[in-house]
Short mmCIF file of C-alpha atoms in Angstrom, two decimals:
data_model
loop_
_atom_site.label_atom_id
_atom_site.label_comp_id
_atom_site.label_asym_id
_atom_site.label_seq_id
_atom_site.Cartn_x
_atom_site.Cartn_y
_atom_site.Cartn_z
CA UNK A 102 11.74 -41.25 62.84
CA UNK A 103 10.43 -37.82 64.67
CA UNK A 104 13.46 -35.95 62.89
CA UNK A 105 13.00 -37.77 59.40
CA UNK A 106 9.66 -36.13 59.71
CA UNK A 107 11.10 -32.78 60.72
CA UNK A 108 13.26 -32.57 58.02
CA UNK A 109 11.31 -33.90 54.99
CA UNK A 110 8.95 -31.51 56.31
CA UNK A 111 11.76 -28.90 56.27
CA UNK A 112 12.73 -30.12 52.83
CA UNK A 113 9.44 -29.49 51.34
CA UNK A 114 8.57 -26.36 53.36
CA UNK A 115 12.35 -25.16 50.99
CA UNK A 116 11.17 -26.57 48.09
CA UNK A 117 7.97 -24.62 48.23
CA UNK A 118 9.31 -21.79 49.20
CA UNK A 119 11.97 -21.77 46.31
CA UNK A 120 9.19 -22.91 43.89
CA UNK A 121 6.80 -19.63 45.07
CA UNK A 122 9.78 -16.98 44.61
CA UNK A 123 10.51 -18.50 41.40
CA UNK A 124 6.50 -18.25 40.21
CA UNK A 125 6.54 -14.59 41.45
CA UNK A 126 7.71 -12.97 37.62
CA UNK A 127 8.57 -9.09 37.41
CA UNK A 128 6.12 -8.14 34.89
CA UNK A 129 6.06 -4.16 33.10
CA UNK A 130 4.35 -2.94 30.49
CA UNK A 131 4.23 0.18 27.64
CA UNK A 132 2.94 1.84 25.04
CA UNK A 133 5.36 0.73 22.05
CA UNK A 134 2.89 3.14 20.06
CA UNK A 135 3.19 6.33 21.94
CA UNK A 136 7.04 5.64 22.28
CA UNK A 137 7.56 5.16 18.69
CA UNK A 138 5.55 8.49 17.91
CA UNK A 139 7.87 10.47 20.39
CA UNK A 140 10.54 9.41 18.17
CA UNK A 141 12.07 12.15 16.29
CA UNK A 142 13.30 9.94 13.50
CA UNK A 143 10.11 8.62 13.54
CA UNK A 144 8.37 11.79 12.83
CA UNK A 145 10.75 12.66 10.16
CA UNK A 146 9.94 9.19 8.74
CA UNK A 147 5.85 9.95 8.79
CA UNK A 148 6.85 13.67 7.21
CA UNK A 149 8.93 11.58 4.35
CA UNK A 150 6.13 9.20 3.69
CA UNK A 151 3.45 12.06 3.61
CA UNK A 152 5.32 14.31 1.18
CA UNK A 153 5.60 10.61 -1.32
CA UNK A 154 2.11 10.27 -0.75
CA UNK A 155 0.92 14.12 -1.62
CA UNK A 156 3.65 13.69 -4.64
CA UNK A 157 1.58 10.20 -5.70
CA UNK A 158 -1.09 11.85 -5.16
CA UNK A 159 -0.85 15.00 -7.29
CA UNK A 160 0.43 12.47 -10.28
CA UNK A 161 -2.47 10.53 -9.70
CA UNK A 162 -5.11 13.76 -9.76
CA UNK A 163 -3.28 15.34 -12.91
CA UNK A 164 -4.18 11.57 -14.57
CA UNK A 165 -7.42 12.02 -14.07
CA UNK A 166 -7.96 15.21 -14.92
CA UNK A 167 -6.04 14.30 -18.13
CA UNK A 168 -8.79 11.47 -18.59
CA UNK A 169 -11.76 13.67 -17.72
CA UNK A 170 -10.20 16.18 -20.82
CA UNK A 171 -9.93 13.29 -22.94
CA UNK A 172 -13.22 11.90 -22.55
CA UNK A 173 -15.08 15.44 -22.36
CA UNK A 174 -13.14 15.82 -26.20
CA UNK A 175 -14.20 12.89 -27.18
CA UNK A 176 -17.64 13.10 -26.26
CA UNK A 177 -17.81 16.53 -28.39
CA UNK A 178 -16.54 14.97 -31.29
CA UNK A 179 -18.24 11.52 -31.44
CA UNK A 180 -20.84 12.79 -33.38
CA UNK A 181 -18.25 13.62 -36.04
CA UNK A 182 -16.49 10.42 -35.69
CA UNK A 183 -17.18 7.07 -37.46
CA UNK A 184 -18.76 4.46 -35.53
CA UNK A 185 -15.00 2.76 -35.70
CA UNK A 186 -12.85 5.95 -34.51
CA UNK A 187 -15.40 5.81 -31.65
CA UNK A 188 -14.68 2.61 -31.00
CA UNK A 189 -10.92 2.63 -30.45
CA UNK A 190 -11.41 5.72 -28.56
CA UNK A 191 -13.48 3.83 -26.13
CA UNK A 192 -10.75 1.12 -25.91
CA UNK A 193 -8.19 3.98 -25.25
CA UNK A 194 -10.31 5.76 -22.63
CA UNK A 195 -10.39 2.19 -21.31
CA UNK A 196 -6.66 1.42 -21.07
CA UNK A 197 -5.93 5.17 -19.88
CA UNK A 198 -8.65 4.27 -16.86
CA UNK A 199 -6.97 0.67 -16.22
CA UNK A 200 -3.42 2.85 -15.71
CA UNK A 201 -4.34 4.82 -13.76
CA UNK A 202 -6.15 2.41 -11.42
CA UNK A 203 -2.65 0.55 -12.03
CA UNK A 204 -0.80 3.38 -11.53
CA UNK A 205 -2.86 4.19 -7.73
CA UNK A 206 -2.30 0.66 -6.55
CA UNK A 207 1.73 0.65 -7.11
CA UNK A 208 1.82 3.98 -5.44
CA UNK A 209 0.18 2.37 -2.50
CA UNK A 210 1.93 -0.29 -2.85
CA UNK A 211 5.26 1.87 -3.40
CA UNK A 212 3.97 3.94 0.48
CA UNK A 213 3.67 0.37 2.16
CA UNK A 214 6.97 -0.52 1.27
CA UNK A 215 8.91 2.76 1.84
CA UNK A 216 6.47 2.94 5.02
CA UNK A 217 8.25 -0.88 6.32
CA UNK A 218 11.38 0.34 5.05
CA UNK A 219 11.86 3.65 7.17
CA UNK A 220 10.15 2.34 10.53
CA UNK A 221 12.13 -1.14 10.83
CA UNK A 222 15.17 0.37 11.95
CA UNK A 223 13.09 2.72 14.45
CA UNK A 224 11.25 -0.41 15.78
CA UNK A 225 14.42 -2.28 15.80
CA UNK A 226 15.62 0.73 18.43
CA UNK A 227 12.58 1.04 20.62
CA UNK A 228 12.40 -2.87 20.95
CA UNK A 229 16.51 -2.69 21.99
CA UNK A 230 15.70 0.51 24.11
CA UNK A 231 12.79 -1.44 25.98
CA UNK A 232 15.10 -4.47 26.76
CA UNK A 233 18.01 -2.90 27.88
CA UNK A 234 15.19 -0.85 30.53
CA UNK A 235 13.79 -3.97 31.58
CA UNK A 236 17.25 -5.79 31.90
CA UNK A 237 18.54 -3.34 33.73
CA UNK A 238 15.09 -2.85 36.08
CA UNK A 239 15.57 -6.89 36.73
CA UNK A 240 11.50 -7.44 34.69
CA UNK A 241 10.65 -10.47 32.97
CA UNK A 242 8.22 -9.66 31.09
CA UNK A 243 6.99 -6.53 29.35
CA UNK A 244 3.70 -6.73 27.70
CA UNK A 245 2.61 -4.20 25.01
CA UNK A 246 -0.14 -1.45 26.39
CA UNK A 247 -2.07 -2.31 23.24
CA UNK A 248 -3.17 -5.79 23.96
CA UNK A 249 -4.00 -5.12 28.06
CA UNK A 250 -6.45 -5.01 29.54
CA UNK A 251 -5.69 -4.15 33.18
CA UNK A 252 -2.11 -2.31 34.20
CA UNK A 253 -1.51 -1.92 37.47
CA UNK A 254 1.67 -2.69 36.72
CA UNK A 255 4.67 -0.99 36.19
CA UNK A 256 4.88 1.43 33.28
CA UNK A 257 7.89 1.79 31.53
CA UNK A 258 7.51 4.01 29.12
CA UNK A 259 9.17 7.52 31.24
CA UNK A 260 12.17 4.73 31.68
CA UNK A 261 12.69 4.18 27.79
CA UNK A 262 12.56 7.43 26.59
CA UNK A 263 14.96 8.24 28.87
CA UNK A 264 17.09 5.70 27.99
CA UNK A 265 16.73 7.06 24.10
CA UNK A 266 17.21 10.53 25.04
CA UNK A 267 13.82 11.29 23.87
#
């Protein structure tokens, strides 16, 4: 009975033991932020997107300009208008206004998309980069620097821009 004992206590003592190592996770973490802005495809990516934006936006100020002219003309010749000629002016000042505020929210629209469009495959690399690193370094887990709050951790950022060549 005395050696029963001794080994159901020697059983558990392994079981535990096995249990504990298994509990004890390799955790990392990194800045998928700062790693993506190191990026040089994505800072060509940021310069594309900026010089679609200044073009969007130089279409977008000559519109306005063109509606400021128009309404400015208009305004010096109401007086010599009829009260209906001033009237479908109005309407046209109107619809010129609702294009452009049309025309402002496709180009941001237009930005988001070409925005998604260039980054995926550069997230699609950094998030291959950063498990291959943490394969390779044996770690479970890698959390995102964004969301934590304490990291006393392992940082693996110097790891994946190596592995990238950055």
């Amino acid at each position: 009975m005395k050696q029963f004992k001794t080994l159901l206590l020697a059983t558990v003592l392994c079981i535990a033991t096995v249990s504990f190592t298994q509990a004890q996770s390799k955790v990392a973490h990194i800045n998928t932020q700062e790693l993506i802005a190191a990026m040089p495809a994505a800072k060509k990516a940021q310069a594309e997107i900026e010089a679609l934006g200044k073009t969007y936006q130089t279409d977008i100020q000559a519109s306005i300009t063109e509606y400021q002219n128009t309404v400015k003309q208009y305004d010096a010749e109401a007086s010599t208008k009829t009260a209906e000629e001033n009237q479908k002016r109005m309407v046209e000042l109107q619809e010129k206004q609702q294009r452009i505020q049309q025309f402002r929210a496709d180009a941001q629209k237009d930005l988001a998309e070409k925005e998604a469009e260039l980054f995926k495959p550069i997230q699609e690399a950094a998030m291959k980069a950063i498990n291959d690193v943490a394969k390779a370094k044996g770690y479970e887990y890698v959390i995102d620097r964004a969301t934590l709050i304490v990291a006393n951790g392992t940082d693996i950022l110097a790891d994946v821009k190596k592995q990238m060549g950055i």
